[in-house]
Coordinates of N, CA and C in Angstrom, one line a residue:
M1 N -92.2 -49.3 56.4 CA -92.2 -47.7 55.9 C -92.2 -48.1 54.8
S2 N -93.2 -47.4 53.8 CA -94.1 -47.2 52.5 C -93.1 -46.7 51.5
L3 N -93.3 -46.6 50.2 CA -92.2 -45.8 49.2 C -92.7 -44.3 49.7
V4 N -93.8 -44.1 50.0 CA -94.2 -42.5 50.2 C -93.2 -42.0 51.2
D5 N -93.4 -42.6 52.7 CA -92.4 -42.1 53.5 C -90.8 -42.2 53.2
T6 N -90.6 -43.1 52.5 CA -89.0 -42.9 52.0 C -88.8 -41.9 50.9
V7 N -89.4 -41.5 50.4 CA -89.4 -40.4 49.3 C -89.6 -39.1 50.0
K8 N -90.4 -39.0 51.5 CA -90.5 -38.2 52.4 C -89.0 -37.9 53.0
N9 N -88.5 -38.9 53.5 CA -87.7 -38.7 54.3 C -86.2 -38.4 53.6
V10 N -86.4 -38.5 52.0 CA -85.1 -38.0 51.3 C -85.1 -36.5 51.2
F11 N -86.2 -35.8 51.0 CA -86.3 -34.3 50.8 C -86.7 -33.6 52.3
V12 N -85.9 -33.3 52.6 CA -85.7 -32.2 54.1 C -86.3 -31.3 53.8
P13 N -87.4 -30.6 54.8 CA -88.1 -29.3 54.8 C -87.3 -28.3 54.9
I14 N -87.6 -27.3 53.8 CA -87.0 -25.9 53.8 C -87.7 -25.0 54.7
H15 N -86.8 -23.9 55.1 CA -87.7 -23.1 56.1 C -87.7 -22.1 55.5
R16 N -89.1 -21.1 55.8 CA -89.5 -20.2 54.8 C -89.0 -19.0 54.8
E17 N -87.6 -18.8 55.9 CA -86.8 -17.5 55.6 C -86.1 -17.7 54.2
G18 N -86.0 -19.0 53.7 CA -84.8 -19.2 52.7 C -85.8 -19.0 51.3
Y19 N -86.9 -19.1 51.5 CA -88.0 -19.2 50.1 C -87.4 -17.8 49.1
P20 N -87.2 -16.6 49.8 CA -86.5 -15.3 48.6 C -85.5 -15.7 48.2
F21 N -84.5 -16.2 49.0 CA -83.1 -16.2 48.1 C -83.0 -17.8 47.4
I22 N -83.6 -18.6 47.6 CA -83.5 -19.8 46.4 C -84.2 -19.2 45.3
G23 N -85.4 -18.4 45.5 CA -86.7 -17.9 44.2 C -85.2 -16.8 43.4
A24 N -84.5 -16.1 44.3 CA -83.7 -15.1 43.7 C -82.4 -15.8 43.0
F25 N -81.8 -16.9 43.3 CA -80.7 -17.9 42.9 C -81.4 -18.5 41.8
A26 N -82.6 -18.9 41.8 CA -83.4 -19.9 40.6 C -83.5 -18.9 39.4
G27 N -84.1 -17.7 39.8 CA -84.1 -16.6 38.8 C -82.8 -16.3 37.7
A28 N -81.9 -16.1 38.8 CA -80.5 -15.4 38.3 C -80.1 -16.8 37.3
A29 N -80.4 -18.1 37.6 CA -79.7 -19.1 36.9 C -80.6 -19.0 35.5
L30 N -81.8 -18.7 35.6 CA -82.6 -18.8 34.2 C -82.4 -17.5 33.4
I31 N -81.8 -16.4 34.2 CA -81.3 -15.2 33.4 C -79.9 -15.8 32.8
L32 N -79.3 -16.1 33.5 CA -77.6 -16.6 33.3 C -77.9 -17.6 31.7
G33 N -78.8 -18.5 31.7 CA -78.9 -19.4 31.0 C -79.3 -18.9 29.7
L34 N -79.8 -17.5 29.6 CA -80.5 -16.9 28.2 C -78.8 -17.0 27.4
F35 N -77.8 -16.8 28.2 CA -76.4 -16.3 27.3 C -75.5 -17.3 27.6
S36 N -75.5 -18.3 27.9 CA -74.7 -19.3 28.9 C -75.1 -20.2 29.2
T37 N -75.1 -21.8 28.7 CA -75.3 -22.8 28.9 C -74.5 -23.5 30.6
S38 N -73.0 -23.2 30.8 CA -72.1 -23.3 31.7 C -72.7 -22.6 32.7
L39 N -73.0 -20.9 32.6 CA -73.4 -20.1 33.3 C -75.0 -20.8 34.4
F40 N -75.8 -21.3 33.4 CA -77.1 -21.6 33.6 C -76.7 -22.8 34.8
W41 N -75.8 -23.6 34.2 CA -75.6 -25.0 35.4 C -74.8 -24.8 36.7
I42 N -74.1 -23.7 36.6 CA -73.4 -22.7 37.6 C -74.9 -22.3 38.5
G43 N -75.7 -21.5 38.0 CA -76.6 -21.0 39.0 C -77.5 -22.2 39.4
L44 N -77.8 -23.1 38.5 CA -78.5 -24.3 39.0 C -77.9 -24.7 40.5
I45 N -76.6 -25.1 40.2 CA -75.9 -25.7 41.4 C -75.8 -24.8 42.7
L46 N -75.8 -23.4 42.5 CA -75.8 -22.3 43.4 C -77.1 -22.6 44.1
T47 N -78.1 -22.7 43.6 CA -79.7 -22.5 43.6 C -79.6 -23.9 44.7
G48 N -79.4 -25.6 44.4 CA -79.5 -26.3 45.0 C -78.8 -26.1 46.7
W49 N -77.5 -25.5 46.1 CA -77.0 -24.9 47.5 C -77.7 -24.2 48.7
C50 N -78.5 -22.8 48.2 CA -79.1 -22.1 48.6 C -80.1 -22.9 49.3
A51 N -81.0 -24.0 48.7 CA -81.9 -24.5 49.4 C -81.1 -25.7 50.5
Y52 N -80.2 -26.4 50.1 CA -79.3 -27.0 51.3 C -79.1 -26.3 52.3
F53 N -78.5 -24.8 52.4 CA -78.5 -24.3 53.4 C -79.6 -24.3 54.4
F54 N -80.5 -23.6 53.7 CA -82.1 -23.5 54.4 C -83.0 -24.5 54.8
R55 N -82.0 -25.6 54.9 CA -83.0 -26.9 55.4 C -83.1 -27.0 56.8
D56 N -84.6 -27.4 56.9 CA -85.1 -27.2 58.3 C -85.4 -28.6 58.8
P57 N -84.5 -29.8 59.5 CA -84.9 -31.0 59.4 C -85.6 -31.1 61.0
E58 N -86.2 -32.1 61.0 CA -86.9 -32.7 62.2 C -85.7 -33.2 63.0
R59 N -85.8 -32.7 64.4 CA -84.8 -33.2 65.2 C -85.2 -34.4 66.7
V60 N -85.0 -34.9 66.8 CA -85.0 -36.1 67.8 C -84.2 -35.4 69.7
T61 N -85.2 -34.9 70.1 CA -84.3 -33.8 71.2 C -84.8 -34.9 72.3
P62 N -83.7 -35.0 73.4 CA -83.7 -35.6 74.9 C -84.5 -34.8 75.6
V63 N -85.5 -35.0 76.4 CA -86.5 -34.3 77.5 C -86.0 -34.6 78.7
D64 N -85.3 -34.0 79.5 CA -85.0 -34.3 80.8 C -83.9 -32.8 80.9
D65 N -84.6 -32.3 82.0 CA -84.1 -31.0 82.7 C -82.7 -31.0 82.9
R66 N -81.8 -32.0 83.0 CA -80.7 -32.1 83.5 C -79.5 -32.0 82.4
L67 N -80.5 -31.9 81.2 CA -79.3 -32.0 80.0 C -79.7 -30.7 79.1
V68 N -78.0 -30.2 79.0 CA -78.1 -29.2 77.7 C -78.0 -29.6 76.3
I69 N -78.6 -29.3 75.8 CA -79.1 -29.5 74.2 C -78.1 -28.5 73.1
S70 N -77.6 -28.9 72.3 CA -76.6 -27.8 71.3 C -77.9 -27.1 70.8
P71 N -77.6 -25.9 70.4 CA -78.1 -25.0 70.2 C -77.8 -24.8 68.2
A72 N -77.1 -25.4 68.0 CA -76.7 -25.1 66.3 C -76.2 -26.5 66.2
D73 N -76.0 -26.7 64.7 CA -75.3 -27.6 64.1 C -73.9 -26.8 63.5
G74 N -72.9 -27.8 63.6 CA -71.4 -27.6 63.6 C -70.5 -28.0 64.4
V75 N -69.5 -27.1 64.6 CA -68.3 -28.1 65.5 C -68.0 -27.3 66.6
V76 N -67.8 -27.7 67.9 CA -67.2 -27.0 69.1 C -66.2 -26.7 69.0
S77 N -66.1 -25.1 69.0 CA -65.3 -24.5 68.9 C -64.3 -24.2 70.3
A78 N -64.9 -23.9 71.3 CA -64.9 -23.1 72.6 C -65.4 -23.8 73.6
V79 N -65.0 -24.4 74.9 CA -65.3 -24.9 76.1 C -64.5 -24.4 77.2
G80 N -65.1 -23.9 78.1 CA -64.8 -23.2 79.2 C -65.1 -22.0 79.8
P81 N -64.5 -21.3 80.9 CA -65.0 -20.2 81.6 C -64.8 -19.0 80.6
A82 N -65.8 -18.0 80.7 CA -66.2 -16.7 79.9 C -67.1 -15.9 80.4
V83 N -66.6 -14.6 80.8 CA -67.8 -13.6 81.1 C -68.7 -13.2 79.6
P84 N -70.1 -13.2 80.4 CA -70.8 -13.5 79.2 C -71.1 -11.4 78.6
P85 N -71.6 -11.7 77.6 CA -72.0 -10.3 76.8 C -72.4 -9.2 78.1
R86 N -71.9 -7.9 77.9 CA -72.4 -6.9 79.0 C -74.2 -6.7 78.6
E87 N -74.3 -6.7 77.7 CA -76.1 -6.4 77.4 C -76.8 -7.5 77.9
L88 N -76.4 -8.6 78.4 CA -77.4 -9.1 79.0 C -77.7 -9.3 80.5
G89 N -77.0 -8.6 80.9 CA -77.2 -8.0 82.4 C -76.8 -9.1 83.5
L90 N -76.0 -10.1 83.1 CA -75.6 -11.3 83.7 C -74.4 -11.2 84.8
G91 N -74.2 -10.0 85.1 CA -72.8 -9.7 85.4 C -71.4 -9.6 85.0
T92 N -70.5 -9.3 85.8 CA -69.2 -9.7 85.2 C -68.4 -11.1 85.5
G93 N -69.0 -11.9 86.4 CA -68.5 -13.1 86.9 C -68.2 -13.9 85.6
E94 N -67.7 -15.0 85.8 CA -67.5 -16.0 84.5 C -68.6 -17.1 84.4
M95 N -69.0 -17.6 83.6 CA -69.9 -18.6 83.2 C -69.1 -19.7 82.5
T96 N -70.0 -21.1 82.5 CA -69.3 -22.0 81.4 C -69.7 -21.7 80.0
R97 N -68.8 -21.5 79.1 CA -69.4 -21.2 77.9 C -69.1 -22.5 76.6
I98 N -69.8 -22.6 76.1 CA -69.5 -23.6 74.8 C -70.3 -23.2 73.7
S99 N -69.2 -23.1 72.9 CA -69.6 -22.1 71.2 C -69.3 -23.5 70.6
V100 N -70.4 -23.4 69.4 CA -70.8 -24.3 68.1 C -70.7 -23.4 66.9
F101 N -69.5 -23.6 66.0 CA -69.4 -22.7 64.7 C -69.9 -23.7 63.7
M102 N -70.9 -22.5 63.0 CA -71.4 -23.2 61.8 C -70.8 -22.6 60.4
N103 N -70.3 -23.6 59.6 CA -70.0 -23.1 58.4 C -70.9 -23.0 57.5
V104 N -70.7 -22.6 56.2 CA -71.7 -22.3 55.3 C -72.5 -23.9 54.9
F105 N -71.9 -24.8 55.4 CA -72.5 -26.2 54.5 C -73.5 -26.7 56.3
S106 N -73.5 -25.9 57.1 CA -74.1 -26.2 58.2 C -75.6 -25.7 58.1
C107 N -76.5 -26.8 58.8 CA -77.9 -26.2 58.9 C -77.8 -25.1 59.9
H108 N -78.7 -24.0 59.6 CA -78.3 -22.9 60.2 C -79.6 -22.2 61.3
V109 N -80.7 -23.4 60.9 CA -81.6 -22.8 62.1 C -81.3 -23.2 63.6
N110 N -81.3 -22.6 64.6 CA -80.6 -22.6 66.0 C -81.9 -22.9 66.7
R111 N -81.6 -23.7 68.1 CA -82.4 -24.2 68.6 C -82.2 -23.9 70.2
S112 N -83.6 -23.6 71.0 CA -83.2 -23.7 72.5 C -82.2 -24.6 72.9
P113 N -81.5 -24.3 74.3 CA -80.6 -25.3 74.9 C -80.9 -26.0 76.0
V114 N -81.9 -25.1 76.7 CA -82.9 -25.9 77.6 C -84.1 -25.3 77.7
R115 N -85.5 -25.4 78.5 CA -86.6 -25.1 78.7 C -86.7 -23.9 79.2
G116 N -87.5 -23.4 79.8 CA -87.5 -22.2 80.4 C -88.2 -20.9 80.1
R117 N -88.2 -20.0 80.5 CA -88.7 -18.6 80.2 C -87.9 -17.2 79.7
I118 N -88.3 -17.0 78.4 CA -87.1 -16.0 78.2 C -87.4 -14.3 78.6
T119 N -86.4 -14.5 79.4 CA -86.7 -12.8 80.2 C -86.0 -11.7 79.5
R120 N -85.5 -12.2 78.5 CA -84.4 -10.7 78.2 C -84.1 -11.4 76.7
I121 N -83.9 -10.4 75.8 CA -83.4 -10.6 74.3 C -82.9 -9.3 74.0
E122 N -81.7 -9.6 73.6 CA -80.9 -8.0 73.4 C -80.0 -8.5 72.1
H123 N -80.1 -7.5 70.9 CA -79.7 -7.4 69.6 C -78.4 -6.4 69.9
R124 N -77.1 -6.5 69.5 CA -76.0 -5.5 69.4 C -75.6 -5.7 68.5
P125 N -75.1 -4.5 67.5 CA -74.4 -4.3 66.3 C -73.3 -4.5 66.5
G126 N -72.4 -4.7 65.5 CA -71.0 -5.1 66.1 C -70.5 -5.5 64.5
K127 N -69.0 -6.0 64.5 CA -68.3 -6.4 63.3 C -68.6 -7.7 62.9
F128 N -68.1 -7.9 61.4 CA -67.9 -9.3 61.1 C -67.0 -10.2 61.0
L129 N -66.3 -10.5 62.1 CA -65.5 -11.1 62.0 C -65.2 -12.3 61.5
N130 N -64.4 -13.2 61.5 CA -64.5 -14.7 61.4 C -65.3 -15.2 63.0
A131 N -66.2 -15.8 62.9 CA -66.7 -16.6 63.8 C -65.9 -17.6 64.9
E132 N -65.0 -17.9 64.3 CA -64.2 -18.9 64.9 C -63.4 -18.4 65.9
L133 N -62.9 -17.0 65.6 CA -62.0 -16.2 66.5 C -62.8 -16.3 67.7
D134 N -61.9 -16.2 68.8 CA -62.5 -16.1 70.2 C -63.0 -14.6 70.7
K135 N -62.4 -13.8 70.0 CA -62.7 -12.2 69.9 C -64.3 -11.9 69.2
A136 N -64.3 -13.0 68.7 CA -66.1 -12.3 67.8 C -67.0 -12.4 68.9
S137 N -66.9 -13.4 69.9 CA -67.7 -13.2 70.9 C -68.0 -11.8 71.8
S138 N -67.1 -11.1 71.6 CA -67.2 -9.7 72.2 C -67.6 -8.4 71.0
E139 N -67.0 -9.0 69.9 CA -67.0 -7.6 69.3 C -67.8 -7.6 67.7
N140 N -68.4 -9.1 67.5 CA -69.4 -9.0 66.6 C -70.5 -8.9 66.7
E141 N -71.6 -8.6 65.6 CA -72.9 -8.1 66.0 C -73.4 -9.7 66.6
R142 N -74.5 -9.6 67.5 CA -75.3 -10.9 67.7 C -76.3 -10.4 68.5
N143 N -77.3 -11.7 68.8 CA -78.6 -11.3 69.5 C -78.5 -12.5 70.4
G144 N -78.6 -11.8 71.9 CA -78.6 -12.9 73.1 C -80.2 -13.2 73.6
L145 N -80.2 -14.1 74.0 CA -81.6 -14.9 74.6 C -81.2 -15.0 76.3
V146 N -81.8 -14.5 77.1 CA -81.5 -15.3 78.4 C -82.5 -16.0 78.7
I147 N -82.5 -17.2 79.4 CA -83.7 -18.0 79.6 C -83.3 -18.6 80.8
E148 N -84.8 -18.2 82.0 CA -84.5 -18.8 83.3 C -85.2 -20.2 83.0
S149 N -84.1 -21.3 83.5 CA -84.4 -22.4 83.2 C -84.3 -23.1 84.9
P150 N -84.9 -24.1 84.7 CA -85.1 -25.2 86.2 C -83.5 -25.1 86.8
N151 N -82.6 -25.0 86.0 CA -81.3 -24.9 87.0 C -80.6 -23.6 86.9
G152 N -81.4 -22.8 86.5 CA -80.8 -21.1 86.7 C -80.6 -20.6 85.6
T153 N -79.9 -19.3 85.6 CA -80.0 -18.8 84.5 C -79.1 -19.2 83.1
V154 N -79.4 -19.3 82.0 CA -78.8 -19.8 80.8 C -79.0 -18.8 79.6
A155 N -78.1 -18.8 79.0 CA -78.1 -17.5 78.0 C -77.4 -18.3 76.3
A156 N -78.1 -18.0 75.3 CA -77.8 -18.4 74.3 C -77.7 -17.1 73.1
V157 N -76.4 -17.1 72.9 CA -76.0 -16.0 72.0 C -75.8 -16.3 70.6
Q158 N -76.7 -15.8 69.4 CA -76.2 -16.1 68.3 C -75.5 -15.0 67.5
I159 N -74.5 -15.4 67.0 CA -73.1 -14.2 66.8 C -72.7 -14.5 65.2
A160 N -73.2 -13.3 64.3 CA -72.7 -13.2 63.3 C -71.3 -13.7 62.9
G161 N -71.0 -14.0 61.7 CA -69.6 -14.3 61.1 C -68.8 -13.4 59.9
L162 N -68.0 -13.9 59.1 CA -67.6 -13.2 58.5 C -68.4 -13.0 57.1
V163 N -69.4 -14.0 56.8 CA -70.1 -14.3 55.7 C -71.6 -13.7 56.1
A164 N -71.9 -14.3 57.3 CA -73.2 -13.9 57.6 C -73.4 -12.5 58.2
R165 N -74.6 -12.1 57.7 CA -74.7 -10.3 57.8 C -76.2 -10.1 58.0
R166 N -76.8 -11.4 59.0 CA -78.0 -11.4 59.3 C -78.7 -12.1 60.0
I167 N -79.1 -11.7 61.3 CA -79.4 -13.0 62.5 C -81.0 -12.3 62.6
V168 N -81.9 -14.0 62.3 CA -83.3 -13.8 62.7 C -83.2 -14.4 63.8
C169 N -84.5 -13.8 64.9 CA -84.6 -14.2 65.9 C -86.1 -14.6 65.9
F170 N -86.8 -15.7 66.4 CA -87.8 -16.7 66.2 C -88.7 -16.0 67.7
A171 N -88.0 -16.0 68.7 CA -88.1 -16.1 69.9 C -88.9 -14.7 70.3
E172 N -89.4 -14.4 71.5 CA -90.1 -13.6 71.8 C -89.8 -13.4 73.6
A173 N -89.4 -12.1 74.1 CA -89.1 -11.8 75.3 C -90.2 -12.2 76.4
N174 N -90.2 -12.4 77.6 CA -91.3 -13.1 78.5 C -92.1 -14.3 77.8
G175 N -91.6 -14.8 76.9 CA -92.2 -16.4 76.5 C -91.9 -17.4 77.1
N176 N -92.2 -18.5 77.1 CA -92.0 -19.7 77.3 C -91.4 -20.5 76.2
V177 N -90.2 -21.2 76.5 CA -89.2 -22.0 75.2 C -89.4 -23.4 75.5
A178 N -89.2 -24.2 74.7 CA -89.2 -25.8 74.9 C -87.7 -26.2 74.7
V179 N -87.1 -27.1 75.6 CA -85.5 -27.8 74.9 C -86.0 -28.1 73.3
G180 N -84.8 -27.6 72.6 CA -85.1 -28.3 71.1 C -86.0 -27.3 70.2
E181 N -86.6 -26.3 70.8 CA -87.9 -25.3 70.2 C -86.9 -24.3 69.3
R182 N -87.2 -24.2 68.0 CA -86.5 -23.3 66.9 C -86.5 -21.9 67.3
I183 N -85.4 -21.1 68.1 CA -85.8 -20.0 68.3 C -84.9 -18.9 67.3
G184 N -84.0 -19.4 66.4 CA -83.8 -18.3 65.2 C -83.0 -18.8 63.9
L185 N -82.3 -18.2 63.2 CA -81.5 -18.5 62.1 C -80.4 -17.6 61.8
I186 N -79.4 -18.1 61.5 CA -78.2 -16.8 60.9 C -77.9 -17.2 59.3
R187 N -78.0 -16.3 58.7 CA -77.5 -16.2 57.2 C -76.2 -15.6 57.5
F188 N -74.9 -16.3 56.7 CA -74.7 -17.8 55.9 C -73.1 -17.8 56.6
G189 N -73.1 -18.6 57.7 CA -72.0 -18.9 58.5 C -71.7 -18.0 59.5
S190 N -71.6 -18.8 61.0 CA -72.0 -18.1 62.1 C -71.7 -19.1 62.9
R191 N -71.9 -18.7 64.5 CA -71.7 -19.3 65.9 C -73.0 -18.9 66.5
V192 N -72.7 -20.2 67.5 CA -73.7 -19.8 69.1 C -73.1 -20.1 69.9
D193 N -73.0 -19.0 71.1 CA -72.3 -19.2 72.5 C -73.6 -19.6 73.4
V194 N -73.2 -20.7 74.4 CA -74.4 -20.9 75.4 C -73.2 -20.9 76.7
F195 N -74.2 -20.0 77.4 CA -73.3 -19.5 78.6 C -74.2 -20.3 80.0
L196 N -73.7 -20.9 81.0 CA -73.9 -22.1 81.5 C -73.6 -21.4 83.2
P197 N -74.5 -22.0 84.1 CA -74.1 -21.8 85.3 C -72.5 -22.6 85.4
L198 N -71.8 -22.0 86.4 CA -70.5 -22.9 86.7 C -70.7 -24.5 87.1
D199 N -72.0 -24.9 88.0 CA -72.2 -26.2 88.3 C -72.3 -26.8 86.9
A200 N -72.7 -26.6 85.7 CA -73.0 -27.6 84.8 C -71.6 -28.1 84.2
T201 N -71.8 -29.5 83.9 CA -70.4 -30.3 83.3 C -70.3 -30.3 82.0
P202 N -69.5 -29.8 81.3 CA -69.8 -29.7 79.5 C -69.6 -31.7 79.6
R203 N -70.3 -31.7 78.5 CA -70.3 -33.4 77.8 C -69.4 -33.5 76.6
V204 N -68.9 -32.1 75.8 CA -68.5 -32.2 74.9 C -66.8 -31.6 74.7
A205 N -66.2 -32.1 73.5 CA -65.0 -31.5 73.4 C -64.5 -30.4 72.2
V206 N -63.8 -29.6 72.3 CA -63.5 -28.8 71.2 C -63.0 -29.6 69.9
G207 N -63.5 -29.8 68.6 CA -63.6 -30.3 67.8 C -64.5 -31.2 67.3
Q208 N -65.3 -31.6 68.4 CA -66.5 -32.5 68.3 C -67.7 -31.8 67.6
T209 N -68.4 -32.5 66.7 CA -69.5 -32.2 65.7 C -70.9 -32.0 66.7
A210 N -71.5 -31.3 66.7 CA -72.7 -31.3 67.4 C -73.8 -31.0 66.5
I211 N -75.0 -31.6 66.8 CA -76.3 -31.6 65.8 C -77.6 -30.6 66.6
A212 N -78.0 -29.5 66.5 CA -78.6 -28.6 67.1 C -80.1 -29.8 67.4
G213 N -80.5 -29.5 68.6 CA -81.6 -30.2 69.2 C -81.4 -31.7 69.4
E214 N -80.1 -32.3 69.2 CA -79.7 -33.5 69.7 C -78.6 -33.6 70.6
T215 N -77.7 -33.3 70.4 CA -76.3 -33.5 70.9 C -76.6 -32.9 72.6
V216 N -75.9 -33.6 73.6 CA -76.0 -33.0 74.8 C -74.9 -32.5 74.9
V217 N -74.5 -31.2 75.2 CA -73.4 -30.5 75.3 C -73.1 -30.3 76.7
A218 N -73.6 -30.4 78.0 CA -73.8 -30.2 79.0 C -74.7 -30.9 80.1
E219 N -74.3 -31.1 81.2 CA -75.3 -31.7 82.2 C -75.4 -31.1 83.7
F220 N -76.7 -30.9 83.9 CA -76.7 -30.5 85.6 C -76.8 -31.4 86.2
G221 N -76.2 -31.3 87.8 CA -76.3 -32.5 88.6 C -75.2 -33.6 88.3
G222 N -74.5 -33.2 87.3 CA -73.5 -35.0 87.2 C -72.5 -34.5 88.1
G223 N -72.1 -36.0 88.6 CA -71.2 -36.0 89.7 C -70.0 -36.3 89.1
A224 N -69.8 -37.0 87.4 CA -68.3 -36.7 86.8 C -68.1 -35.9 86.5
A225 N -66.7 -35.8 86.4 CA -66.0 -35.0 85.4 C -65.9 -34.5 83.9
T226 N -65.9 -33.7 83.4 CA -65.5 -33.4 82.0 C -65.1 -34.8 81.4
P227 N -65.7 -35.6 80.6 CA -65.1 -37.0 79.9 C -63.9 -36.4 79.1
L228 N -62.8 -37.3 79.4 CA -61.7 -37.6 78.5 C -62.1 -37.8 76.9
V229 N -61.4 -37.4 76.0 CA -61.5 -37.7 74.5 C -60.6 -37.7 73.8
R230 N -60.7 -38.5 72.6 CA -59.5 -38.6 72.0 C -60.2 -38.5 70.5
V231 N -59.3 -38.2 69.3 CA -59.6 -38.1 68.2 C -58.9 -39.0 67.4
S232 N -60.0 -40.0 66.7 CA -59.4 -41.3 65.9 C -60.2 -41.3 64.7

């Protein structure tokens, strides 16, 4: 590996959605610097955090139709049966839900958990409760994508949080999506729920850290039960 490659690996790409915010923070830091050196440094630190928030690193995604990949960076906050949002038109029966909570330090670029065709995208206005709460799934503002995958219907729901006030969706209805492909972004602190057919076997546990586009959160066709875990 050359020195140039080493330097390139240190600097993670920034998603274009972040440019206006980074510019605003930097401009504010310069203005504050006219009045106080301390305020300038505070503004500079906040600018650095904003750039870090909008980072968009490359991910190495397993390409296997049996695997469901995490749609978000963060901590797994729920694993179990739940009824999907009504607006997605998936009925009133329970599906397997896996939730990943993103805090303000997580990478907020969301990725598709499976490959397939996006048959429906629905945005629903709502509240801005703490995204870690279970009722956030039904009460918060959200944007849901329904994907017809090789293993059945899968839904990915972007949920706004206590601080997050803007959900951005890159995907389009009736288009094809690859597993691990970028589908959206949520500003600043939020959650993504994945709803799977009941025959999918979860491969993560509550409290586990997940990486978008890389961590296997569930598997189709697996004969083994959900693995036991321990915290150490």
